Amino acid sequence: MSMEYEQELSVFDADELLDLLDNKRYADFRHRVNELNPVDVAEFFDELADERQPSVFRLLDKDIAAEIFAELDADVQETLIVAMSDRELRVMLDELFLDDAVDMLEEMPSNVVKRILKNATPETRAQINRFLAYPEDSAGSVMTAEFIELRKSMTCAQAVDTIRRTGVDKETVYVAYVTDPGRHLEGVIRLQDLLFAQPDEILEDMMDTNIVCATTHDDRESVAATISKYDLLALPVVDKEQRLVGIVTVDDAIDVLQEEATADIEMMAAITPTEKAYLKTSVFETFKSRIPWLLLLMISATFTGAIITHYEAALGTWTILTAFMPMLMGTGGNAGSQSSIAIIRSLSLGEIEPRDVFRVLFKEFRVSLICGVVMGVATFAKVLLIDLRLDLSQMLVAVVVSVSLVLTVILAKVIGTVLPLAAKRIGLDPAVMASPFITTLVDALSLMLYFEVASAALGV
Amino acid sequence: MSMEYEQELSVFDADELLDLLDNKRYADFRHRVNELNPVDVAEFFDELADERQPSVFRLLDKDIAAEIFAELDADVQETLIVAMSDRELRVMLDELFLDDAVDMLEEMPSNVVKRILKNATPETRAQINRFLAYPEDSAGSVMTAEFIELRKSMTCAQAVDTIRRTGVDKETVYVAYVTDPGRHLEGVIRLQDLLFAQPDEILEDMMDTNIVCATTHDDRESVAATISKYDLLALPVVDKEQRLVGIVTVDDAIDVLQEEATADIEMMAAITPTEKAYLKTSVFETFKSRIPWLLLLMISATFTGAIITHYEAALGTWTILTAFMPMLMGTGGNAGSQSSIAIIRSLSLGEIEPRDVFRVLFKEFRVSLICGVVMGVATFAKVLLIDLRLDLSQMLVAVVVSVSLVLTVILAKVIGTVLPLAAKRIGLDPAVMASPFITTLVDALSLMLYFEVASAALGV
């Protein structure tokens, strides 16, 4: 039985392929590669020594080669293109899906881009340039131009025939689009519907006219979320004149959702998002994505230091107050990030909208009230029973710490709720309001609260 | 033109449906619902008053009803089931996909579960019980049993005919599975392949035997990641005897990836992950998911307080040292979470493995060295030029702060790197090692570092 289970596939046998190459069994190598999944073969190429990549790549059948090429890392793609003759480059461009070609171009240095465009047919060049002009993170930037178009006057049999004739080069054959001669989208037909219909049925009578679609300038994340919400295999994309110009397929939607989740997570951790995988990023690139935030947060933390200095007089008499500072600041930061991150993720998933602000705020306020009171009581008991002696002045300290804690938790959660919603409202990415920012702000505010409560209660 | 664009769809016209109901135009209502996307109709039901839900639900055509039912919130499903007669319940169970029925049962109270199982056919009941027995978060728990099976001796025409006859009740018709009489998986056939093949071709000669598949006990996240990696529409799932028992479809894979990303994000923010949407979670549930972590982190933060108290003597002479504490602790926490969260996300995406620990550690060490030195120099200049007078003892303070900062950043990044990898290595979820945990640990360690450096340099 030639069947391979996932366990075996995941330890993909690169050594077997290397052996075939080393023994110059090139026909066997080509044959084996044709059996394998292009994703796995691409990983094999990524690991191959740079100088071997071009010669090994030339061994591949040209249709498989394009599929594998699309899955390669950008640096390997560049190595291969630099080594290709103009003729080889033209063949490759002809075989590549347009969206893969555009993805590749976005990663190449400008001299390579020039050479590629020079070798593309005028038609492909025009299409590529149009795709490159769509804003980053727009539906236009992730769509593909290879989709199946049908006419509403066609019979079911004619439609199947058209799909059979034109489908090979298309990104999906499972969804086809009915357009008028002006390319305006009129309906959607799934291959499934054609399969279950009578051959002489007319598309107009069976197509779905309740179309979910996007425009080229829609945000790619909302497009991906729509595909996920309606369980679609592809979503049509129209231009301003409502002409069908592309489709976004479900596999690209998954990549978008994963990349957006990663970007949100990175922003929550005060890292400038990059699209490269962790081990593909150089030390200097990683440094660059992290240092601005560290410096910014360091500067803002010095304000917290200034607050401490400002209240130093109070600290002088009641040094015991210093010991509770990390706990108060830490709790404030944690309570604030709980709220901000819950809100940011819910916004990303479309569970809440900026207009829900009062509903959300009321909920977070109630949550913070219960959290604050529970923690305040726990702190009061702990401070009184473990940290301090039982006398009036010490009891006052316990009250000061507990009251400050309750107020800090409420303040932190309200700030954590309002800032991401406000950011979204004014068109910013809510994730910039994530924990490091909230923590720094809440740190400063909670210290001020603490010292003010202490001044009032202890009379310092 | 009856076409609706996404912008219009997203402000789905619930009022129109309500109008039809209020005017008792039930036939029109049923007709309109049939045209709409079940996802949108389900949202309409979720918003409808509880007491109206059962009577309105009875208006629906029974096949559409099951599709809409599967998309409803659990509380609405429960309301409907409680109101259903046994006969209605049996019809519904017959129409539901097995995985949707199982998802529903997992959310219902036990008396409702009993009633549902009582009304299921013995065969369905056995299947449901088998599905319910799969571990949470396993491939078995997210797979569906409705897939198309073919035999390798079939011709292409016979296969298409089988799909046409049996496909209506299947989760997907675009991928079919070739099994032997013992249900062992032998190959995969895409509808696309059948479409482009000759009618008399034999499946054995055209099926893909290089099968990517999962077992029922595989982690659902890795199953979803495999679907994403290979751009699959569905992944077959086999049991221990390698019999095909289900498939996981790409739409369910997206849900899994989104839920897992949300769970990671929640853990990073010290929230116990829940599967419910933000506004569907009660205040008390939200409180419960947050308070344990707040209390735990509060307790651990008191150790930081204890450290400060311990070094109070030193603070007494050099109160100026206090002012730099928030900056040092904050920077340590931020530097540590940058590393830990980058590592956690890379682990989730399969970009790195625990065995990469030294490669990753070496990279993080170099990054932390550059970050630390840049920040140390910046701090030295800032402390000397802005905060302090220019004399020898003050310069010493600047040196102490800067050196501590460099060491803190390095320490924080090393801890942030090692802990998630170690967690993964011993089978824990790396996300538990996310920022709140790291921050608390780094806070304590950075303070100790700071005070030790200060003691050594200033002789206190």
PDB file of N, CA and C in Angstrom, chain A residues 3-6 9 35 37 40 43 164 174 185 192 195 209-213 226 229-230 242 258 262 265 269-270 278 281 286 290 297 305 323 334 338 341 345-346 351 363-364 413, chain B residues 3-6 9 35 37 40 43 164 174 185 192 195-196 210-213 226 229-230 242 258 262 265 269-270 278 281 286 290 297 305 323 334 338 341 345-346 351 363-364 413:
ATOM      1  N   MET A   3       0.041   4.201   0.577  1.00  0.00           N
ATOM      2  CA  MET A   3      -0.587   5.296   1.312  1.00  0.00           C
ATOM      3  C   MET A   3       0.314   5.822   2.427  1.00  0.00           C
ATOM      4  N   GLU A   4       0.322   7.135   2.577  1.00  0.00           N
ATOM      5  CA  GLU A   4       1.113   7.722   3.649  1.00  0.00           C
ATOM      6  C   GLU A   4       0.211   8.464   4.606  1.00  0.00           C
ATOM      7  N   TYR A   5       0.366   8.231   5.881  1.00  0.00           N
ATOM      8  CA  TYR A   5      -0.435   8.959   6.868  1.00  0.00           C
ATOM      9  C   TYR A   5       0.285  10.224   7.274  1.00  0.00           C
ATOM     10  N   GLU A   6      -0.470  11.087   7.952  1.00  0.00           N
ATOM     11  CA  GLU A   6       0.060  12.405   8.254  1.00  0.00           C
ATOM     12  C   GLU A   6       1.383  12.329   9.009  1.00  0.00           C
ATOM     13  N   LEU A   9       3.997  11.916   6.608  1.00  0.00           N
ATOM     14  CA  LEU A   9       4.160  13.089   5.760  1.00  0.00           C
ATOM     15  C   LEU A   9       4.891  14.212   6.481  1.00  0.00           C
ATOM     16  N   GLU A  35       4.772  13.124  -7.555  1.00  0.00           N
ATOM     17  CA  GLU A  35       3.853  12.428  -6.650  1.00  0.00           C
ATOM     18  C   GLU A  35       3.629  13.202  -5.364  1.00  0.00           C
ATOM     19  N   ASN A  37       3.368  16.403  -2.538  1.00  0.00           N
ATOM     20  CA  ASN A  37       2.629  17.645  -2.401  1.00  0.00           C
ATOM     21  C   ASN A  37       3.590  18.831  -2.620  1.00  0.00           C
ATOM     22  N   ASP A  40       5.279  20.407   0.339  1.00  0.00           N
ATOM     23  CA  ASP A  40       6.425  19.705   0.920  1.00  0.00           C
ATOM     24  C   ASP A  40       7.679  19.900   0.075  1.00  0.00           C
ATOM     25  N   GLU A  43       9.247  23.179   0.753  1.00  0.00           N
ATOM     26  CA  GLU A  43      10.037  23.170   1.992  1.00  0.00           C
ATOM     27  C   GLU A  43      11.416  22.543   1.758  1.00  0.00           C
ATOM     28  N   ARG A 164     -15.365  22.737 -17.887  1.00  0.00           N
ATOM     29  CA  ARG A 164     -14.420  21.684 -18.268  1.00  0.00           C
ATOM     30  C   ARG A 164     -13.352  22.244 -19.213  1.00  0.00           C
ATOM     31  N   TYR A 174     -15.081  25.238  -8.383  1.00  0.00           N
ATOM     32  CA  TYR A 174     -16.260  24.870  -7.596  1.00  0.00           C
ATOM     33  C   TYR A 174     -17.277  25.999  -7.497  1.00  0.00           C
ATOM     34  N   LEU A 185     -21.506  41.578 -12.274  1.00  0.00           N
ATOM     35  CA  LEU A 185     -21.851  40.322 -11.612  1.00  0.00           C
ATOM     36  C   LEU A 185     -23.361  40.205 -11.482  1.00  0.00           C
ATOM     37  N   GLN A 192     -21.648  22.246  -7.451  1.00  0.00           N
ATOM     38  CA  GLN A 192     -22.610  21.381  -6.779  1.00  0.00           C
ATOM     39  C   GLN A 192     -24.040  21.542  -7.337  1.00  0.00           C
ATOM     40  N   LEU A 195     -24.273  20.010 -10.681  1.00  0.00           N
ATOM     41  CA  LEU A 195     -24.215  18.550 -10.588  1.00  0.00           C
ATOM     42  C   LEU A 195     -25.597  17.965 -10.322  1.00  0.00           C
ATOM     43  N   THR A 209     -28.826  34.841  -6.673  1.00  0.00           N
ATOM     44  CA  THR A 209     -28.693  36.278  -6.925  1.00  0.00           C
ATOM     45  C   THR A 209     -28.500  37.059  -5.630  1.00  0.00           C
ATOM     46  N   ASN A 210     -28.580  36.343  -4.513  1.00  0.00           N
ATOM     47  CA  ASN A 210     -28.381  36.978  -3.208  1.00  0.00           C
ATOM     48  C   ASN A 210     -26.893  36.907  -2.890  1.00  0.00           C
ATOM     49  N   ILE A 211     -26.109  37.728  -3.626  1.00  0.00           N
ATOM     50  CA  ILE A 211     -24.653  37.555  -3.649  1.00  0.00           C
ATOM     51  C   ILE A 211     -23.961  38.256  -2.489  1.00  0.00           C
ATOM     52  N   VAL A 212     -23.099  37.536  -1.815  1.00  0.00           N
ATOM     53  CA  VAL A 212     -22.210  38.173  -0.845  1.00  0.00           C
ATOM     54  C   VAL A 212     -20.960  38.556  -1.624  1.00  0.00           C
ATOM     55  N   CYS A 213     -20.629  39.837  -1.680  1.00  0.00           N
ATOM     56  CA  CYS A 213     -19.411  40.201  -2.407  1.00  0.00           C
ATOM     57  C   CYS A 213     -18.709  41.383  -1.776  1.00  0.00           C
ATOM     58  N   THR A 226     -15.852  37.593   6.296  1.00  0.00           N
ATOM     59  CA  THR A 226     -17.101  37.291   5.585  1.00  0.00           C
ATOM     60  C   THR A 226     -17.063  35.874   5.022  1.00  0.00           C
ATOM     61  N   LYS A 229     -17.629  33.654   7.931  1.00  0.00           N
ATOM     62  CA  LYS A 229     -19.003  33.739   8.451  1.00  0.00           C
ATOM     63  C   LYS A 229     -19.983  32.940   7.603  1.00  0.00           C
ATOM     64  N   TYR A 230     -19.889  33.085   6.283  1.00  0.00           N
ATOM     65  CA  TYR A 230     -20.839  32.421   5.395  1.00  0.00           C
ATOM     66  C   TYR A 230     -20.323  31.073   4.873  1.00  0.00           C
ATOM     67  N   GLN A 242     -18.839  48.181 -10.208  1.00  0.00           N
ATOM     68  CA  GLN A 242     -19.473  46.892  -9.926  1.00  0.00           C
ATOM     69  C   GLN A 242     -19.183  45.835 -10.988  1.00  0.00           C
ATOM     70  N   GLN A 258      -4.940  34.314   9.767  1.00  0.00           N
ATOM     71  CA  GLN A 258      -3.795  33.950  10.597  1.00  0.00           C
ATOM     72  C   GLN A 258      -2.803  35.113  10.721  1.00  0.00           C
ATOM     73  N   THR A 262      -1.808  37.149  14.086  1.00  0.00           N
ATOM     74  CA  THR A 262      -0.411  37.317  14.481  1.00  0.00           C
ATOM     75  C   THR A 262      -0.070  38.788  14.681  1.00  0.00           C
ATOM     76  N   ILE A 265      -1.529  39.977  17.890  1.00  0.00           N
ATOM     77  CA  ILE A 265      -0.769  39.434  19.018  1.00  0.00           C
ATOM     78  C   ILE A 265       0.549  40.183  19.172  1.00  0.00           C
ATOM     79  N   ALA A 269       2.031  42.714  22.223  1.00  0.00           N
ATOM     80  CA  ALA A 269       3.296  42.518  22.905  1.00  0.00           C
ATOM     81  C   ALA A 269       4.281  43.621  22.558  1.00  0.00           C
ATOM     82  N   ALA A 270       3.783  44.727  22.009  1.00  0.00           N
ATOM     83  CA  ALA A 270       4.645  45.857  21.674  1.00  0.00           C
ATOM     84  C   ALA A 270       5.727  45.485  20.674  1.00  0.00           C
ATOM     85  N   TYR A 278       9.272  33.623  12.084  1.00  0.00           N
ATOM     86  CA  TYR A 278      10.233  33.953  13.134  1.00  0.00           C
ATOM     87  C   TYR A 278      11.681  33.676  12.731  1.00  0.00           C
ATOM     88  N   THR A 281      13.463  35.866  10.033  1.00  0.00           N
ATOM     89  CA  THR A 281      13.728  37.274  10.316  1.00  0.00           C
ATOM     90  C   THR A 281      15.132  37.387  10.896  1.00  0.00           C
ATOM     91  N   THR A 286      14.523  41.815  13.730  1.00  0.00           N
ATOM     92  CA  THR A 286      13.799  41.604  14.982  1.00  0.00           C
ATOM     93  C   THR A 286      14.056  42.761  15.943  1.00  0.00           C
ATOM     94  N   ARG A 290      11.334  45.727  17.577  1.00  0.00           N
ATOM     95  CA  ARG A 290      11.069  45.771  19.013  1.00  0.00           C
ATOM     96  C   ARG A 290      11.553  47.042  19.703  1.00  0.00           C
ATOM     97  N   LEU A 297       8.098  53.031  25.591  1.00  0.00           N
ATOM     98  CA  LEU A 297       7.525  52.646  26.882  1.00  0.00           C
ATOM     99  C   LEU A 297       8.473  53.010  28.020  1.00  0.00           C
ATOM    100  N   GLY A 305       8.102  57.216  37.272  1.00  0.00           N
ATOM    101  CA  GLY A 305       9.182  57.514  38.203  1.00  0.00           C
ATOM    102  C   GLY A 305       9.048  58.926  38.760  1.00  0.00           C
ATOM    103  N   ALA A 323       6.139  49.214  49.661  1.00  0.00           N
ATOM    104  CA  ALA A 323       6.082  47.770  49.452  1.00  0.00           C
ATOM    105  C   ALA A 323       4.837  47.347  48.675  1.00  0.00           C
ATOM    106  N   ASN A 334      -2.671  44.331  34.876  1.00  0.00           N
ATOM    107  CA  ASN A 334      -3.310  43.080  34.486  1.00  0.00           C
ATOM    108  C   ASN A 334      -4.806  43.260  34.245  1.00  0.00           C
ATOM    109  N   GLN A 338      -6.610  42.711  30.602  1.00  0.00           N
ATOM    110  CA  GLN A 338      -7.718  41.757  30.433  1.00  0.00           C
ATOM    111  C   GLN A 338      -8.839  42.401  29.627  1.00  0.00           C
ATOM    112  N   ILE A 341      -7.697  43.574  25.902  1.00  0.00           N
ATOM    113  CA  ILE A 341      -7.470  42.481  24.961  1.00  0.00           C
ATOM    114  C   ILE A 341      -8.774  41.762  24.624  1.00  0.00           C
ATOM    115  N   ARG A 345      -9.962  41.676  20.698  1.00  0.00           N
ATOM    116  CA  ARG A 345     -10.244  40.431  19.992  1.00  0.00           C
ATOM    117  C   ARG A 345     -11.698  40.379  19.535  1.00  0.00           C
ATOM    118  N   SER A 346     -12.610  40.849  20.386  1.00  0.00           N
ATOM    119  CA  SER A 346     -14.031  40.832  20.004  1.00  0.00           C
ATOM    120  C   SER A 346     -14.278  41.759  18.812  1.00  0.00           C
ATOM    121  N   GLU A 351     -17.551  40.573  16.903  1.00  0.00           N
ATOM    122  CA  GLU A 351     -18.575  40.298  17.920  1.00  0.00           C
ATOM    123  C   GLU A 351     -19.140  41.583  18.493  1.00  0.00           C
ATOM    124  N   LYS A 363     -20.988  46.528  31.108  1.00  0.00           N
ATOM    125  CA  LYS A 363     -20.576  45.176  31.483  1.00  0.00           C
ATOM    126  C   LYS A 363     -19.221  45.183  32.167  1.00  0.00           C
ATOM    127  N   GLU A 364     -18.237  45.859  31.550  1.00  0.00           N
ATOM    128  CA  GLU A 364     -16.890  45.883  32.125  1.00  0.00           C
ATOM    129  C   GLU A 364     -16.892  46.550  33.501  1.00  0.00           C
ATOM    130  N   LYS A 413     -10.008  48.879  34.135  1.00  0.00           N
ATOM    131  CA  LYS A 413     -10.917  48.201  33.210  1.00  0.00           C
ATOM    132  C   LYS A 413     -11.686  49.195  32.352  1.00  0.00           C
TER     133      LYS A 413
ATOM    134  N   MET B   3     -29.769  41.973  -6.861  1.00  0.00           N
ATOM    135  CA  MET B   3     -28.479  41.668  -6.268  1.00  0.00           C
ATOM    136  C   MET B   3     -28.184  42.531  -5.037  1.00  0.00           C
ATOM    137  N   GLU B   4     -27.603  41.910  -4.026  1.00  0.00           N
ATOM    138  CA  GLU B   4     -27.247  42.686  -2.837  1.00  0.00           C
ATOM    139  C   GLU B   4     -25.749  42.642  -2.628  1.00  0.00           C
ATOM    140  N   TYR B   5     -25.153  43.786  -2.397  1.00  0.00           N
ATOM    141  CA  TYR B   5     -23.723  43.814  -2.129  1.00  0.00           C
ATOM    142  C   TYR B   5     -23.469  43.684  -0.647  1.00  0.00           C
ATOM    143  N   GLU B   6     -22.214  43.413  -0.309  1.00  0.00           N
ATOM    144  CA  GLU B   6     -21.892  43.115   1.083  1.00  0.00           C
ATOM    145  C   GLU B   6     -22.324  44.215   2.022  1.00  0.00           C
ATOM    146  N   LEU B   9     -25.783  43.666   2.747  1.00  0.00           N
ATOM    147  CA  LEU B   9     -26.002  42.437   3.494  1.00  0.00           C
ATOM    148  C   LEU B   9     -25.638  42.612   4.960  1.00  0.00           C
ATOM    149  N   GLU B  35     -34.699  32.691   0.326  1.00  0.00           N
ATOM    150  CA  GLU B  35     -33.757  33.406  -0.528  1.00  0.00           C
ATOM    151  C   GLU B  35     -32.520  33.861   0.235  1.00  0.00           C
ATOM    152  N   ASN B  37     -29.422  34.099   3.186  1.00  0.00           N
ATOM    153  CA  ASN B  37     -28.379  33.230   3.705  1.00  0.00           C
ATOM    154  C   ASN B  37     -28.754  32.764   5.118  1.00  0.00           C
ATOM    155  N   ASP B  40     -27.552  34.704   8.097  1.00  0.00           N
ATOM    156  CA  ASP B  40     -28.238  35.950   8.423  1.00  0.00           C
ATOM    157  C   ASP B  40     -29.570  35.679   9.118  1.00  0.00           C
ATOM    158  N   GLU B  43     -29.049  34.915  12.703  1.00  0.00           N
ATOM    159  CA  GLU B  43     -28.834  36.134  13.489  1.00  0.00           C
ATOM    160  C   GLU B  43     -30.163  36.820  13.800  1.00  0.00           C
ATOM    161  N   ARG B 164     -23.748  12.207  -7.458  1.00  0.00           N
ATOM    162  CA  ARG B 164     -25.025  12.856  -7.759  1.00  0.00           C
ATOM    163  C   ARG B 164     -26.155  12.251  -6.917  1.00  0.00           C
ATOM    164  N   TYR B 174     -17.128  18.020  -3.081  1.00  0.00           N
ATOM    165  CA  TYR B 174     -15.957  18.353  -3.884  1.00  0.00           C
ATOM    166  C   TYR B 174     -14.777  17.427  -3.644  1.00  0.00           C
ATOM    167  N   LEU B 185      -9.054   3.656   4.167  1.00  0.00           N
ATOM    168  CA  LEU B 185      -8.867   4.722   3.189  1.00  0.00           C
ATOM    169  C   LEU B 185      -7.786   4.331   2.178  1.00  0.00           C
ATOM    170  N   GLN B 192     -13.096  17.944  -9.156  1.00  0.00           N
ATOM    171  CA  GLN B 192     -12.328  18.574 -10.224  1.00  0.00           C
ATOM    172  C   GLN B 192     -11.625  17.551 -11.128  1.00  0.00           C
ATOM    173  N   LEU B 195     -14.126  15.796 -13.236  1.00  0.00           N
ATOM    174  CA  LEU B 195     -14.645  16.694 -14.263  1.00  0.00           C
ATOM    175  C   LEU B 195     -13.737  16.709 -15.485  1.00  0.00           C
ATOM    176  N   PHE B 196     -12.414  16.700 -15.244  1.00  0.00           N
ATOM    177  CA  PHE B 196     -11.470  16.802 -16.358  1.00  0.00           C
ATOM    178  C   PHE B 196     -11.074  15.444 -16.946  1.00  0.00           C
ATOM    179  N   ASN B 210      -1.261   9.708  -2.199  1.00  0.00           N
ATOM    180  CA  ASN B 210      -0.353  10.408  -1.285  1.00  0.00           C
ATOM    181  C   ASN B 210      -1.217  11.248  -0.344  1.00  0.00           C
ATOM    182  N   ILE B 211      -1.904  10.531   0.582  1.00  0.00           N
ATOM    183  CA  ILE B 211      -2.999  11.144   1.341  1.00  0.00           C
ATOM    184  C   ILE B 211      -2.502  11.866   2.588  1.00  0.00           C
ATOM    185  N   VAL B 212      -2.936  13.095   2.754  1.00  0.00           N
ATOM    186  CA  VAL B 212      -2.718  13.793   4.018  1.00  0.00           C
ATOM    187  C   VAL B 212      -3.926  13.470   4.881  1.00  0.00           C
ATOM    188  N   CYS B 213      -3.729  12.799   6.024  1.00  0.00           N
ATOM    189  CA  CYS B 213      -4.885  12.519   6.866  1.00  0.00           C
ATOM    190  C   CYS B 213      -4.533  12.593   8.339  1.00  0.00           C
ATOM    191  N   THR B 226      -2.881  21.757   9.313  1.00  0.00           N
ATOM    192  CA  THR B 226      -2.575  20.941   8.143  1.00  0.00           C
ATOM    193  C   THR B 226      -3.465  21.324   6.966  1.00  0.00           C
ATOM    194  N   LYS B 229      -2.093  24.512   5.700  1.00  0.00           N
ATOM    195  CA  LYS B 229      -0.787  24.361   5.039  1.00  0.00           C
ATOM    196  C   LYS B 229      -0.936  23.827   3.617  1.00  0.00           C
ATOM    197  N   TYR B 230      -1.775  22.776   3.451  1.00  0.00           N
ATOM    198  CA  TYR B 230      -1.906  22.143   2.139  1.00  0.00           C
ATOM    199  C   TYR B 230      -3.088  22.692   1.326  1.00  0.00           C
ATOM    200  N   GLN B 242      -7.172   2.513  11.257  1.00  0.00           N
ATOM    201  CA  GLN B 242      -7.024   3.201   9.981  1.00  0.00           C
ATOM    202  C   GLN B 242      -8.255   3.095   9.102  1.00  0.00           C
ATOM    203  N   GLN B 258      -9.485  30.211  14.477  1.00  0.00           N
ATOM    204  CA  GLN B 258      -9.904  31.464  15.113  1.00  0.00           C
ATOM    205  C   GLN B 258     -10.083  31.261  16.622  1.00  0.00           C
ATOM    206  N   THR B 262      -7.917  33.006  19.578  1.00  0.00           N
ATOM    207  CA  THR B 262      -8.584  33.741  20.657  1.00  0.00           C
ATOM    208  C   THR B 262      -8.151  33.199  22.010  1.00  0.00           C
ATOM    209  N   ILE B 265      -4.713  34.416  22.781  1.00  0.00           N
ATOM    210  CA  ILE B 265      -4.738  35.839  23.112  1.00  0.00           C
ATOM    211  C   ILE B 265      -5.286  36.034  24.519  1.00  0.00           C
ATOM    212  N   ALA B 269      -3.492  37.507  28.048  1.00  0.00           N
ATOM    213  CA  ALA B 269      -4.022  38.597  28.850  1.00  0.00           C
ATOM    214  C   ALA B 269      -4.502  38.093  30.213  1.00  0.00           C
ATOM    215  N   ALA B 270      -4.090  36.881  30.604  1.00  0.00           N
ATOM    216  CA  ALA B 270      -4.481  36.336  31.902  1.00  0.00           C
ATOM    217  C   ALA B 270      -5.994  36.218  32.040  1.00  0.00           C
ATOM    218  N   TYR B 278     -18.168  37.585  23.209  1.00  0.00           N
ATOM    219  CA  TYR B 278     -18.056  38.546  24.307  1.00  0.00           C
ATOM    220  C   TYR B 278     -19.396  38.943  24.894  1.00  0.00           C
ATOM    221  N   THR B 281     -21.474  36.360  26.976  1.00  0.00           N
ATOM    222  CA  THR B 281     -20.965  35.907  28.265  1.00  0.00           C
ATOM    223  C   THR B 281     -21.549  36.803  29.355  1.00  0.00           C
ATOM    224  N   THR B 286     -17.730  36.277  33.000  1.00  0.00           N
ATOM    225  CA  THR B 286     -16.534  37.060  32.694  1.00  0.00           C
ATOM    226  C   THR B 286     -15.687  37.245  33.945  1.00  0.00           C
ATOM    227  N   ARG B 290     -11.690  35.830  34.911  1.00  0.00           N
ATOM    228  CA  ARG B 290     -10.601  36.791  35.131  1.00  0.00           C
ATOM    229  C   ARG B 290     -10.042  36.793  36.550  1.00  0.00           C
ATOM    230  N   LEU B 297      -1.764  36.640  40.340  1.00  0.00           N
ATOM    231  CA  LEU B 297      -0.721  37.602  40.008  1.00  0.00           C
ATOM    232  C   LEU B 297      -0.537  38.608  41.134  1.00  0.00           C
ATOM    233  N   GLY B 305       7.000  43.106  46.306  1.00  0.00           N
ATOM    234  CA  GLY B 305       6.939  44.032  47.431  1.00  0.00           C
ATOM    235  C   GLY B 305       7.897  43.626  48.535  1.00  0.00           C
ATOM    236  N   ALA B 323      13.036  56.072  42.152  1.00  0.00           N
ATOM    237  CA  ALA B 323      12.419  56.687  40.983  1.00  0.00           C
ATOM    238  C   ALA B 323      12.649  55.876  39.705  1.00  0.00           C
ATOM    239  N   ASN B 334       8.215  44.398  29.471  1.00  0.00           N
ATOM    240  CA  ASN B 334       7.961  44.562  28.035  1.00  0.00           C
ATOM    241  C   ASN B 334       8.922  43.725  27.197  1.00  0.00           C
ATOM    242  N   GLN B 338       7.715  40.612  24.805  1.00  0.00           N
ATOM    243  CA  GLN B 338       8.019  40.592  23.368  1.00  0.00           C
ATOM    244  C   GLN B 338       8.552  39.223  22.958  1.00  0.00           C
ATOM    245  N   ILE B 341       5.888  36.200  23.647  1.00  0.00           N
ATOM    246  CA  ILE B 341       4.736  36.168  22.745  1.00  0.00           C
ATOM    247  C   ILE B 341       5.168  35.843  21.320  1.00  0.00           C
ATOM    248  N   ARG B 345       3.525  32.499  19.569  1.00  0.00           N
ATOM    249  CA  ARG B 345       2.820  32.550  18.297  1.00  0.00           C
ATOM    250  C   ARG B 345       3.533  31.698  17.245  1.00  0.00           C
ATOM    251  N   SER B 346       4.876  31.744  17.241  1.00  0.00           N
ATOM    252  CA  SER B 346       5.627  30.936  16.271  1.00  0.00           C
ATOM    253  C   SER B 346       5.400  29.450  16.512  1.00  0.00           C
ATOM    254  N   GLU B 351       6.061  27.437  13.148  1.00  0.00           N
ATOM    255  CA  GLU B 351       7.295  27.972  12.562  1.00  0.00           C
ATOM    256  C   GLU B 351       8.522  27.492  13.318  1.00  0.00           C
ATOM    257  N   LYS B 363      19.426  33.562  18.956  1.00  0.00           N
ATOM    258  CA  LYS B 363      18.881  34.737  18.270  1.00  0.00           C
ATOM    259  C   LYS B 363      18.361  35.759  19.277  1.00  0.00           C
ATOM    260  N   GLU B 364      17.565  35.278  20.242  1.00  0.00           N
ATOM    261  CA  GLU B 364      16.992  36.195  21.227  1.00  0.00           C
ATOM    262  C   GLU B 364      18.087  36.857  22.059  1.00  0.00           C
ATOM    263  N   LYS B 413      14.546  38.602  28.191  1.00  0.00           N
ATOM    264  CA  LYS B 413      14.358  37.962  26.894  1.00  0.00           C
ATOM    265  C   LYS B 413      14.735  36.480  26.963  1.00  0.00           C
TER     266      LYS B 413
END
